[in-house]
Amino acid sequence: MPREFETSAPGFQAAFDAFLAEERAPEEDLAARVRDIVAAVRSRGDRALIDYTERFDRLTVTPETLRVPEAELEAAAAACAPETLEALRFAAARIEAYHAKQKPADALWTDDLGVRLGHRWTAVAAAGVYVPGGKAAYPSSVLMNLIPAKVAGVPRVAMVVPTPDGKTAPLVLAAAQLAGVDEVYRVGGAQAIAALAYGTETIRPVDKIVGPGNAYVAEAKRQVFGQVGIDSIAGPSEILVVADAENDPAWIAADLLSQAEHDSVAQSILITDDGRFAEAVQRAVEVHLQRLPRSEIASESWERYGAILLVKDLAAETPGLVDAIAPEHLELAVADPEALLPRIRNAGSIFLGRHTPEVLGDYLAGPNHVLPTARSARFASGLSTLDFMKRSSLLGADAQALEALGPAAIALAEAEGLQAHALSVAIRLRNRAAE
Amino acid sequence: MPREFETSAPGFQAAFDAFLAEERAPEEDLAARVRDIVAAVRSRGDRALIDYTERFDRLTVTPETLRVPEAELEAAAAACAPETLEALRFAAARIEAYHAKQKPADALWTDDLGVRLGHRWTAVAAAGVYVPGGKAAYPSSVLMNLIPAKVAGVPRVAMVVPTPDGKTAPLVLAAAQLAGVDEVYRVGGAQAIAALAYGTETIRPVDKIVGPGNAYVAEAKRQVFGQVGIDSIAGPSEILVVADAENDPAWIAADLLSQAEHDSVAQSILITDDGRFAEAVQRAVEVHLQRLPRSEIASESWERYGAILLVKDLAAETPGLVDAIAPEHLELAVADPEALLPRIRNAGSIFLGRHTPEVLGDYLAGPNHVLPTARSARFASGLSTLDFMKRSSLLGADAQALEALGPAAIALAEAEGLQAHALSVAIRLRNRAAE
């Protein structure tokens, strides 16, 4: 049974705080093992990469076969069902259109003292995308990670994907080609992250690494951070559904399960103001579970980590609860979701109204499905075009503008005891005075 | 003597690559010690914070005196020289105006299938700013870290600043008040970071922590990342000056030294196309050093880490060298800096023209002085208003839009073997079909 809370019950706050503080996926301490792998790839390059691939993926590769040739990508696409490819193309076009709207504008202006100010955005020169292999090989993740990089204008995007026992999902390769990948390598794990960060004879280093992976991959990303940029470390997925009694319980139950089926440590939470509706949702969950192929996983997630929050006043209580939970996905299955929106601070992605199941966002509506987990929506955002770009600030003064700014800069430099700072301004002012 | 490279000399590329790979400040391994401190503050709260403050800062505090009262901030401001305060106010207003331009816009649009799409930016609910105490107490850093948070709209900004032996720089407190800080606590080190991340009886936890600190602070930020957001881990500062022979060598020498005087592991690099100019700059450095109070630090930095790159063609060679160095600060002391700009990818902050010494940006021009170091301008940006905000993606479909998106979403969910995903869409389409 999922946990049930009544917000008006005595002791609610303490119980809810304890619930929020629960760690669903305690981190394993792999630091030392990953450090060895990273060091080996750093010092022995391809040789180490090939050894680890043989050992962990049971796949024999050579420097020549590390890279997946273009022809293999094309063959993979040809092997996919045409209607799935069509759906993938439809998704790619929508994801591209959404992320194109995120491209930031450069600016350069002159203020009233004649100082030119501005900023300029540029794409990173090279990005690496990690794609899990084996059972968790999702073509949708390939699109979600690659497309923002290409929209940002990254000239070189390299993908790594392990192929345990030599097996690759054709749809994963087809999605990569569709998204415009520049290079694909059949390596994975911490060794692939190390190769992307430091480079080997065959794989040139990149500047930014994104993409989900197992605990080894996450730890390797943590360790190479600084050498390269990384996206956030993804935790298990969550959904929070806010639903009044006007919803069909079977719809809401399906939404809760769509999250739960990802992972036995995924989390689905329902907020509602109607106890009978909550019961109906729970019954509908049981009914759905009887027919779902991943019912074992979904059921474990729902029983262990699921929760139902029963509130007295949905409109009044929802914003505070949402902000405390800071969910990765938030469905507002109410008549007027826009009325709640301005009062909500923390949520990775928000789904408005009864006809917007989260799944649309998982695949093809446009927004990214790589979103902040484990309450990190308090401070982090979903993956975006901006993650593949960086900003240079711009500043330009002529002699006159320097004269306007100089004296105060000198005063502050002197107050901080930094005389060379003061000198670099003063020497230019003196010169101007002597002109 | 700083290193000299001629880009046309044989073996340049290998020597330059080795130069770029040098680590100026190798990391100490403080992980275990910091882990103990963080765990102690997490479990014992104020008590641990007070113990560590007694031990490391030789300061006795109580839960009641941990926080610096408003009156003490006002007294600090009153103790500062009026002209310095005036300069600080001038700087604060300019920094605020620049960062206000960074505030992102929300968007909500409807596409041709009737799908509502958009994004919404919100400020983090609470931010913590770390300010070093003692000798590296810089009021300019207080402004640069606090103002973007307030511009972003963060309702609660808490500052921590250690006061070794009870001493605080009045200008630091004055700057904090000027920038609109909400709470100031007289604690520092890893224990202050832990208090901000996990909270104690006296200090409520925050969602994001920014600000520079020593190796303990950097390691603590690394460890609490995930629990809260952090800014980047700052390394030693750098400047790259691109200067032709039309510059006054004494000006350029002062700019190189303004960076060098920060830290003996700071780095100043000059790119020029004129060997005699390079020699003149070196002589001017020697002359300046004779009068600078921090000449010992500046000289050590310049001798050990400084470099001069002599090129044949400044316009042709500069962009490639800049991108490889990816400097924190880039001065383009040439007649037409804008001509170089579109060809440069990696630089934290760019200073345009001969009358724009970096120091203007350090204090008051407007752009932030917290910038990516150690080649991280390849993937990172300076501190900005965006660092205190996060984005929720928005998605809204009505029954008709769901019908347009649904079938492809179902196809992809089925291709990934996620039947509850498919169900959450299909169940709504079925219902629609039955209407």
Short mmCIF file of N, CA and C in Angstrom, two decimals, chain B residues 139-269:
data_model
loop_
_atom_site.label_atom_id
_atom_site.label_comp_id
_atom_site.label_asym_id
_atom_site.label_seq_id
_atom_site.Cartn_x
_atom_site.Cartn_y
_atom_site.Cartn_z
N PRO B 139 35.04 43.20 -0.35
CA PRO B 139 33.66 43.70 -0.49
C PRO B 139 33.14 43.55 -1.92
N SER B 140 34.03 43.64 -2.91
CA SER B 140 33.55 43.50 -4.29
C SER B 140 32.94 42.12 -4.52
N SER B 141 33.52 41.09 -3.91
CA SER B 141 32.96 39.75 -4.06
C SER B 141 31.59 39.63 -3.40
N VAL B 142 31.42 40.36 -2.30
CA VAL B 142 30.11 40.36 -1.64
C VAL B 142 29.06 40.89 -2.60
N LEU B 143 29.36 42.01 -3.24
CA LEU B 143 28.41 42.58 -4.21
C LEU B 143 28.16 41.62 -5.36
N MET B 144 29.23 41.04 -5.90
CA MET B 144 29.11 40.20 -7.10
C MET B 144 28.31 38.92 -6.84
N ASN B 145 28.34 38.43 -5.60
CA ASN B 145 27.60 37.20 -5.29
C ASN B 145 26.18 37.47 -4.81
N LEU B 146 26.00 38.57 -4.09
CA LEU B 146 24.67 38.84 -3.52
C LEU B 146 23.72 39.49 -4.52
N ILE B 147 24.23 40.44 -5.30
CA ILE B 147 23.32 41.22 -6.14
C ILE B 147 22.56 40.36 -7.16
N PRO B 148 23.24 39.43 -7.86
CA PRO B 148 22.46 38.61 -8.81
C PRO B 148 21.34 37.83 -8.13
N ALA B 149 21.57 37.40 -6.89
CA ALA B 149 20.53 36.66 -6.17
C ALA B 149 19.33 37.56 -5.91
N LYS B 150 19.60 38.79 -5.47
CA LYS B 150 18.48 39.68 -5.19
C LYS B 150 17.78 40.10 -6.49
N VAL B 151 18.56 40.31 -7.55
CA VAL B 151 17.96 40.66 -8.84
C VAL B 151 17.07 39.52 -9.35
N ALA B 152 17.52 38.28 -9.10
CA ALA B 152 16.73 37.11 -9.52
C ALA B 152 15.41 37.04 -8.78
N GLY B 153 15.36 37.70 -7.62
CA GLY B 153 14.13 37.68 -6.83
C GLY B 153 14.15 36.65 -5.71
N VAL B 154 15.34 36.22 -5.30
CA VAL B 154 15.44 35.24 -4.20
C VAL B 154 14.93 35.90 -2.92
N PRO B 155 13.88 35.34 -2.32
CA PRO B 155 13.29 36.02 -1.15
C PRO B 155 14.20 35.99 0.08
N ARG B 156 15.06 34.97 0.17
CA ARG B 156 15.91 34.87 1.39
C ARG B 156 17.35 34.59 0.98
N VAL B 157 18.23 35.55 1.24
CA VAL B 157 19.65 35.37 0.94
C VAL B 157 20.43 35.44 2.25
N ALA B 158 21.07 34.33 2.58
CA ALA B 158 21.84 34.25 3.82
C ALA B 158 23.32 34.24 3.50
N MET B 159 24.08 35.06 4.19
CA MET B 159 25.52 35.12 3.97
C MET B 159 26.24 34.53 5.17
N VAL B 160 27.30 33.77 4.91
CA VAL B 160 28.17 33.30 6.00
C VAL B 160 29.55 33.87 5.77
N VAL B 161 30.16 34.35 6.83
CA VAL B 161 31.52 34.91 6.72
C VAL B 161 32.26 34.60 8.02
N PRO B 162 33.37 33.89 7.92
CA PRO B 162 34.11 33.59 9.15
C PRO B 162 34.74 34.88 9.70
N THR B 163 34.85 34.93 10.98
CA THR B 163 35.49 36.10 11.60
C THR B 163 36.60 35.60 12.50
N PRO B 164 37.73 35.21 11.88
CA PRO B 164 38.83 34.66 12.69
C PRO B 164 39.21 35.63 13.80
N ASP B 165 39.29 35.13 15.01
CA ASP B 165 39.59 35.95 16.19
C ASP B 165 38.57 37.09 16.35
N GLY B 166 37.39 36.88 15.78
CA GLY B 166 36.34 37.88 15.97
C GLY B 166 36.43 39.08 15.04
N LYS B 167 37.40 39.06 14.14
CA LYS B 167 37.60 40.24 13.28
C LYS B 167 36.83 40.13 11.96
N THR B 168 36.10 41.18 11.64
CA THR B 168 35.41 41.26 10.35
C THR B 168 35.82 42.56 9.67
N ALA B 169 35.93 42.53 8.36
CA ALA B 169 36.19 43.77 7.63
C ALA B 169 34.88 44.54 7.55
N PRO B 170 34.85 45.77 8.08
CA PRO B 170 33.61 46.55 8.05
C PRO B 170 33.04 46.69 6.64
N LEU B 171 33.94 46.84 5.64
CA LEU B 171 33.46 47.02 4.27
C LEU B 171 32.70 45.79 3.77
N VAL B 172 33.08 44.62 4.25
CA VAL B 172 32.39 43.40 3.85
C VAL B 172 30.95 43.43 4.36
N LEU B 173 30.78 43.81 5.62
CA LEU B 173 29.43 43.89 6.19
C LEU B 173 28.64 45.03 5.53
N ALA B 174 29.33 46.14 5.27
CA ALA B 174 28.65 47.26 4.62
C ALA B 174 28.18 46.86 3.22
N ALA B 175 29.02 46.13 2.51
CA ALA B 175 28.64 45.69 1.16
C ALA B 175 27.46 44.75 1.22
N ALA B 176 27.44 43.88 2.23
CA ALA B 176 26.33 42.94 2.36
C ALA B 176 25.02 43.67 2.59
N GLN B 177 25.07 44.66 3.46
CA GLN B 177 23.86 45.42 3.74
C GLN B 177 23.38 46.17 2.50
N LEU B 178 24.35 46.78 1.81
CA LEU B 178 24.06 47.53 0.59
C LEU B 178 23.40 46.63 -0.46
N ALA B 179 23.86 45.38 -0.52
CA ALA B 179 23.36 44.46 -1.54
C ALA B 179 22.02 43.84 -1.14
N GLY B 180 21.56 44.14 0.08
CA GLY B 180 20.25 43.67 0.48
C GLY B 180 20.23 42.29 1.10
N VAL B 181 21.30 41.91 1.76
CA VAL B 181 21.35 40.59 2.40
C VAL B 181 20.23 40.47 3.43
N ASP B 182 19.70 39.27 3.60
CA ASP B 182 18.63 39.07 4.58
C ASP B 182 19.15 38.58 5.92
N GLU B 183 20.19 37.76 5.91
CA GLU B 183 20.74 37.21 7.15
C GLU B 183 22.26 37.09 7.00
N VAL B 184 23.01 37.40 8.05
CA VAL B 184 24.47 37.20 8.04
C VAL B 184 24.86 36.38 9.26
N TYR B 185 25.67 35.34 9.06
CA TYR B 185 26.14 34.50 10.16
C TYR B 185 27.66 34.51 10.22
N ARG B 186 28.21 34.58 11.44
CA ARG B 186 29.66 34.68 11.58
C ARG B 186 30.28 33.28 11.69
N VAL B 187 30.11 32.50 10.65
CA VAL B 187 30.71 31.16 10.59
C VAL B 187 31.33 30.98 9.21
N GLY B 188 32.29 30.07 9.13
CA GLY B 188 32.95 29.85 7.85
C GLY B 188 33.39 28.40 7.72
N GLY B 189 34.20 28.13 6.71
CA GLY B 189 34.74 26.80 6.50
C GLY B 189 33.68 25.80 6.06
N ALA B 190 34.08 24.53 6.07
CA ALA B 190 33.18 23.46 5.66
C ALA B 190 31.94 23.42 6.54
N GLN B 191 32.11 23.82 7.82
CA GLN B 191 30.97 23.78 8.73
C GLN B 191 29.88 24.77 8.34
N ALA B 192 30.28 25.90 7.77
CA ALA B 192 29.28 26.88 7.34
C ALA B 192 28.52 26.36 6.10
N ILE B 193 29.25 25.71 5.21
CA ILE B 193 28.61 25.14 4.01
C ILE B 193 27.61 24.05 4.43
N ALA B 194 28.03 23.22 5.39
CA ALA B 194 27.13 22.16 5.87
C ALA B 194 25.88 22.76 6.51
N ALA B 195 26.06 23.83 7.28
CA ALA B 195 24.92 24.47 7.94
C ALA B 195 23.94 25.03 6.90
N LEU B 196 24.48 25.65 5.85
CA LEU B 196 23.60 26.19 4.80
C LEU B 196 22.88 25.07 4.05
N ALA B 197 23.57 23.96 3.84
CA ALA B 197 22.98 22.88 3.05
C ALA B 197 21.93 22.11 3.84
N TYR B 198 22.24 21.80 5.11
CA TYR B 198 21.34 20.92 5.86
C TYR B 198 20.54 21.66 6.93
N GLY B 199 20.95 22.89 7.24
CA GLY B 199 20.26 23.64 8.27
C GLY B 199 20.70 23.23 9.66
N THR B 200 20.56 24.14 10.59
CA THR B 200 20.78 23.85 12.02
C THR B 200 19.57 24.45 12.75
N GLU B 201 19.60 24.42 14.07
CA GLU B 201 18.50 25.03 14.82
C GLU B 201 18.38 26.52 14.49
N THR B 202 19.51 27.17 14.22
CA THR B 202 19.52 28.61 14.02
C THR B 202 19.50 29.02 12.56
N ILE B 203 20.18 28.25 11.72
CA ILE B 203 20.28 28.60 10.30
C ILE B 203 19.37 27.68 9.49
N ARG B 204 18.38 28.24 8.84
CA ARG B 204 17.51 27.41 8.01
C ARG B 204 18.26 27.02 6.73
N PRO B 205 18.00 25.84 6.20
CA PRO B 205 18.73 25.42 5.00
C PRO B 205 18.37 26.28 3.80
N VAL B 206 19.29 26.32 2.81
CA VAL B 206 19.04 27.06 1.57
C VAL B 206 18.98 26.05 0.42
N ASP B 207 18.68 26.55 -0.77
CA ASP B 207 18.57 25.68 -1.94
C ASP B 207 19.79 25.76 -2.84
N LYS B 208 20.54 26.85 -2.72
CA LYS B 208 21.69 27.06 -3.61
C LYS B 208 22.78 27.76 -2.83
N ILE B 209 24.04 27.33 -3.01
CA ILE B 209 25.16 27.97 -2.31
C ILE B 209 26.17 28.45 -3.35
N VAL B 210 26.57 29.70 -3.24
CA VAL B 210 27.58 30.26 -4.13
C VAL B 210 28.67 30.94 -3.31
N GLY B 211 29.77 31.26 -3.99
CA GLY B 211 30.81 32.04 -3.34
C GLY B 211 32.10 31.26 -3.20
N PRO B 212 33.21 32.00 -3.26
CA PRO B 212 34.53 31.38 -3.23
C PRO B 212 34.98 31.07 -1.82
N GLY B 213 35.89 30.13 -1.68
CA GLY B 213 36.42 29.83 -0.36
C GLY B 213 37.71 29.03 -0.50
N ASN B 214 38.24 28.60 0.62
CA ASN B 214 39.48 27.83 0.57
C ASN B 214 39.20 26.38 0.17
N ALA B 215 40.22 25.53 0.26
CA ALA B 215 40.08 24.15 -0.20
C ALA B 215 39.01 23.39 0.59
N TYR B 216 38.86 23.69 1.89
CA TYR B 216 37.83 23.03 2.70
C TYR B 216 36.43 23.41 2.21
N VAL B 217 36.29 24.70 1.92
CA VAL B 217 34.99 25.19 1.46
C VAL B 217 34.65 24.57 0.10
N ALA B 218 35.64 24.53 -0.78
CA ALA B 218 35.42 23.95 -2.11
C ALA B 218 35.01 22.48 -2.00
N GLU B 219 35.71 21.74 -1.15
CA GLU B 219 35.40 20.32 -0.99
C GLU B 219 34.01 20.14 -0.35
N ALA B 220 33.69 21.01 0.60
CA ALA B 220 32.37 20.91 1.24
C ALA B 220 31.27 21.19 0.22
N LYS B 221 31.48 22.16 -0.66
CA LYS B 221 30.48 22.46 -1.69
C LYS B 221 30.31 21.24 -2.59
N ARG B 222 31.42 20.64 -2.97
CA ARG B 222 31.36 19.44 -3.79
C ARG B 222 30.51 18.35 -3.10
N GLN B 223 30.71 18.21 -1.79
CA GLN B 223 30.02 17.13 -1.07
C GLN B 223 28.53 17.40 -0.86
N VAL B 224 28.15 18.65 -0.70
CA VAL B 224 26.73 18.92 -0.47
C VAL B 224 25.98 19.12 -1.79
N PHE B 225 26.70 19.10 -2.90
CA PHE B 225 26.04 19.25 -4.21
C PHE B 225 25.04 18.11 -4.41
N GLY B 226 23.84 18.45 -4.76
CA GLY B 226 22.79 17.45 -4.89
C GLY B 226 21.74 17.74 -3.83
N GLN B 227 22.22 17.89 -2.60
CA GLN B 227 21.36 18.35 -1.51
C GLN B 227 20.94 19.79 -1.80
N VAL B 228 21.90 20.58 -2.29
CA VAL B 228 21.66 21.95 -2.76
C VAL B 228 22.38 22.12 -4.09
N GLY B 229 22.06 23.18 -4.80
CA GLY B 229 22.83 23.56 -5.99
C GLY B 229 24.06 24.33 -5.56
N ILE B 230 25.11 24.28 -6.37
CA ILE B 230 26.29 25.11 -6.08
C ILE B 230 26.72 25.82 -7.36
N ASP B 231 27.50 26.87 -7.21
CA ASP B 231 28.12 27.47 -8.38
C ASP B 231 29.37 26.63 -8.69
N SER B 232 30.16 27.06 -9.63
CA SER B 232 31.34 26.26 -9.96
C SER B 232 32.38 26.40 -8.86
N ILE B 233 33.32 25.46 -8.86
CA ILE B 233 34.41 25.49 -7.90
C ILE B 233 35.50 26.39 -8.50
N ALA B 234 35.79 27.50 -7.82
CA ALA B 234 36.73 28.47 -8.39
C ALA B 234 38.18 28.01 -8.25
N GLY B 235 38.94 28.15 -9.30
CA GLY B 235 40.37 27.89 -9.24
C GLY B 235 41.11 29.21 -9.24
N PRO B 236 42.45 29.15 -9.30
CA PRO B 236 43.20 30.42 -9.34
C PRO B 236 42.87 31.20 -10.61
N SER B 237 42.96 32.52 -10.47
CA SER B 237 42.52 33.46 -11.50
C SER B 237 43.51 33.55 -12.67
N GLU B 238 43.00 33.92 -13.85
CA GLU B 238 43.86 34.10 -15.02
C GLU B 238 43.47 35.31 -15.85
N ILE B 239 44.45 35.84 -16.55
CA ILE B 239 44.17 36.86 -17.57
C ILE B 239 44.99 36.54 -18.82
N LEU B 240 44.37 36.77 -19.96
CA LEU B 240 45.07 36.69 -21.24
C LEU B 240 44.92 38.05 -21.91
N VAL B 241 46.05 38.69 -22.19
CA VAL B 241 46.02 40.00 -22.84
C VAL B 241 46.54 39.84 -24.27
N VAL B 242 45.72 40.24 -25.22
CA VAL B 242 46.14 40.25 -26.63
C VAL B 242 46.46 41.70 -26.97
N ALA B 243 47.73 41.97 -27.27
CA ALA B 243 48.13 43.37 -27.44
C ALA B 243 49.09 43.52 -28.62
N ASP B 244 48.80 44.47 -29.48
CA ASP B 244 49.75 44.78 -30.56
C ASP B 244 50.73 45.85 -30.06
N ALA B 245 51.66 46.23 -30.91
CA ALA B 245 52.72 47.13 -30.49
C ALA B 245 52.26 48.59 -30.35
N GLU B 246 51.02 48.84 -30.68
CA GLU B 246 50.50 50.21 -30.54
C GLU B 246 50.13 50.53 -29.08
N ASN B 247 50.20 49.55 -28.21
CA ASN B 247 49.87 49.80 -26.81
C ASN B 247 51.05 50.38 -26.05
N ASP B 248 50.74 51.07 -24.97
CA ASP B 248 51.77 51.50 -24.03
C ASP B 248 52.17 50.26 -23.21
N PRO B 249 53.44 49.84 -23.30
CA PRO B 249 53.84 48.62 -22.58
C PRO B 249 53.57 48.71 -21.08
N ALA B 250 53.62 49.89 -20.51
CA ALA B 250 53.40 50.05 -19.06
C ALA B 250 51.94 49.75 -18.69
N TRP B 251 51.03 50.09 -19.59
CA TRP B 251 49.61 49.77 -19.34
C TRP B 251 49.41 48.25 -19.31
N ILE B 252 49.94 47.62 -20.35
CA ILE B 252 49.75 46.16 -20.46
C ILE B 252 50.44 45.45 -19.29
N ALA B 253 51.61 45.94 -18.91
CA ALA B 253 52.32 45.35 -17.77
C ALA B 253 51.48 45.46 -16.50
N ALA B 254 50.82 46.59 -16.31
CA ALA B 254 49.97 46.77 -15.12
C ALA B 254 48.80 45.79 -15.15
N ASP B 255 48.25 45.56 -16.33
CA ASP B 255 47.12 44.63 -16.44
C ASP B 255 47.56 43.20 -16.08
N LEU B 256 48.72 42.81 -16.59
CA LEU B 256 49.23 41.47 -16.28
C LEU B 256 49.46 41.33 -14.78
N LEU B 257 49.96 42.39 -14.17
CA LEU B 257 50.24 42.33 -12.73
C LEU B 257 48.99 42.40 -11.88
N SER B 258 47.95 43.03 -12.40
CA SER B 258 46.72 43.12 -11.61
C SER B 258 46.16 41.71 -11.38
N GLN B 259 46.42 40.82 -12.30
CA GLN B 259 46.02 39.45 -12.08
C GLN B 259 47.02 38.73 -11.19
N ALA B 260 48.30 38.95 -11.48
CA ALA B 260 49.35 38.24 -10.76
C ALA B 260 49.34 38.55 -9.26
N GLU B 261 48.91 39.77 -8.90
CA GLU B 261 48.99 40.12 -7.48
C GLU B 261 47.93 39.42 -6.63
N HIS B 262 46.94 38.78 -7.29
CA HIS B 262 45.90 38.08 -6.53
C HIS B 262 46.47 36.92 -5.73
N ASP B 263 47.42 36.22 -6.34
CA ASP B 263 47.72 34.88 -5.85
C ASP B 263 49.01 34.43 -6.52
N SER B 264 49.87 33.74 -5.80
CA SER B 264 51.11 33.30 -6.44
C SER B 264 50.84 32.23 -7.49
N VAL B 265 49.64 31.62 -7.51
CA VAL B 265 49.31 30.67 -8.57
C VAL B 265 48.36 31.27 -9.61
N ALA B 266 48.16 32.59 -9.56
CA ALA B 266 47.42 33.24 -10.64
C ALA B 266 48.26 33.16 -11.91
N GLN B 267 47.63 33.39 -13.05
CA GLN B 267 48.37 33.27 -14.31
C GLN B 267 48.07 34.45 -15.24
N SER B 268 49.12 35.06 -15.76
CA SER B 268 48.99 36.16 -16.72
C SER B 268 49.71 35.78 -18.00
N ILE B 269 49.02 35.90 -19.11
CA ILE B 269 49.58 35.52 -20.41
C ILE B 269 49.42 36.69 -21.38
#
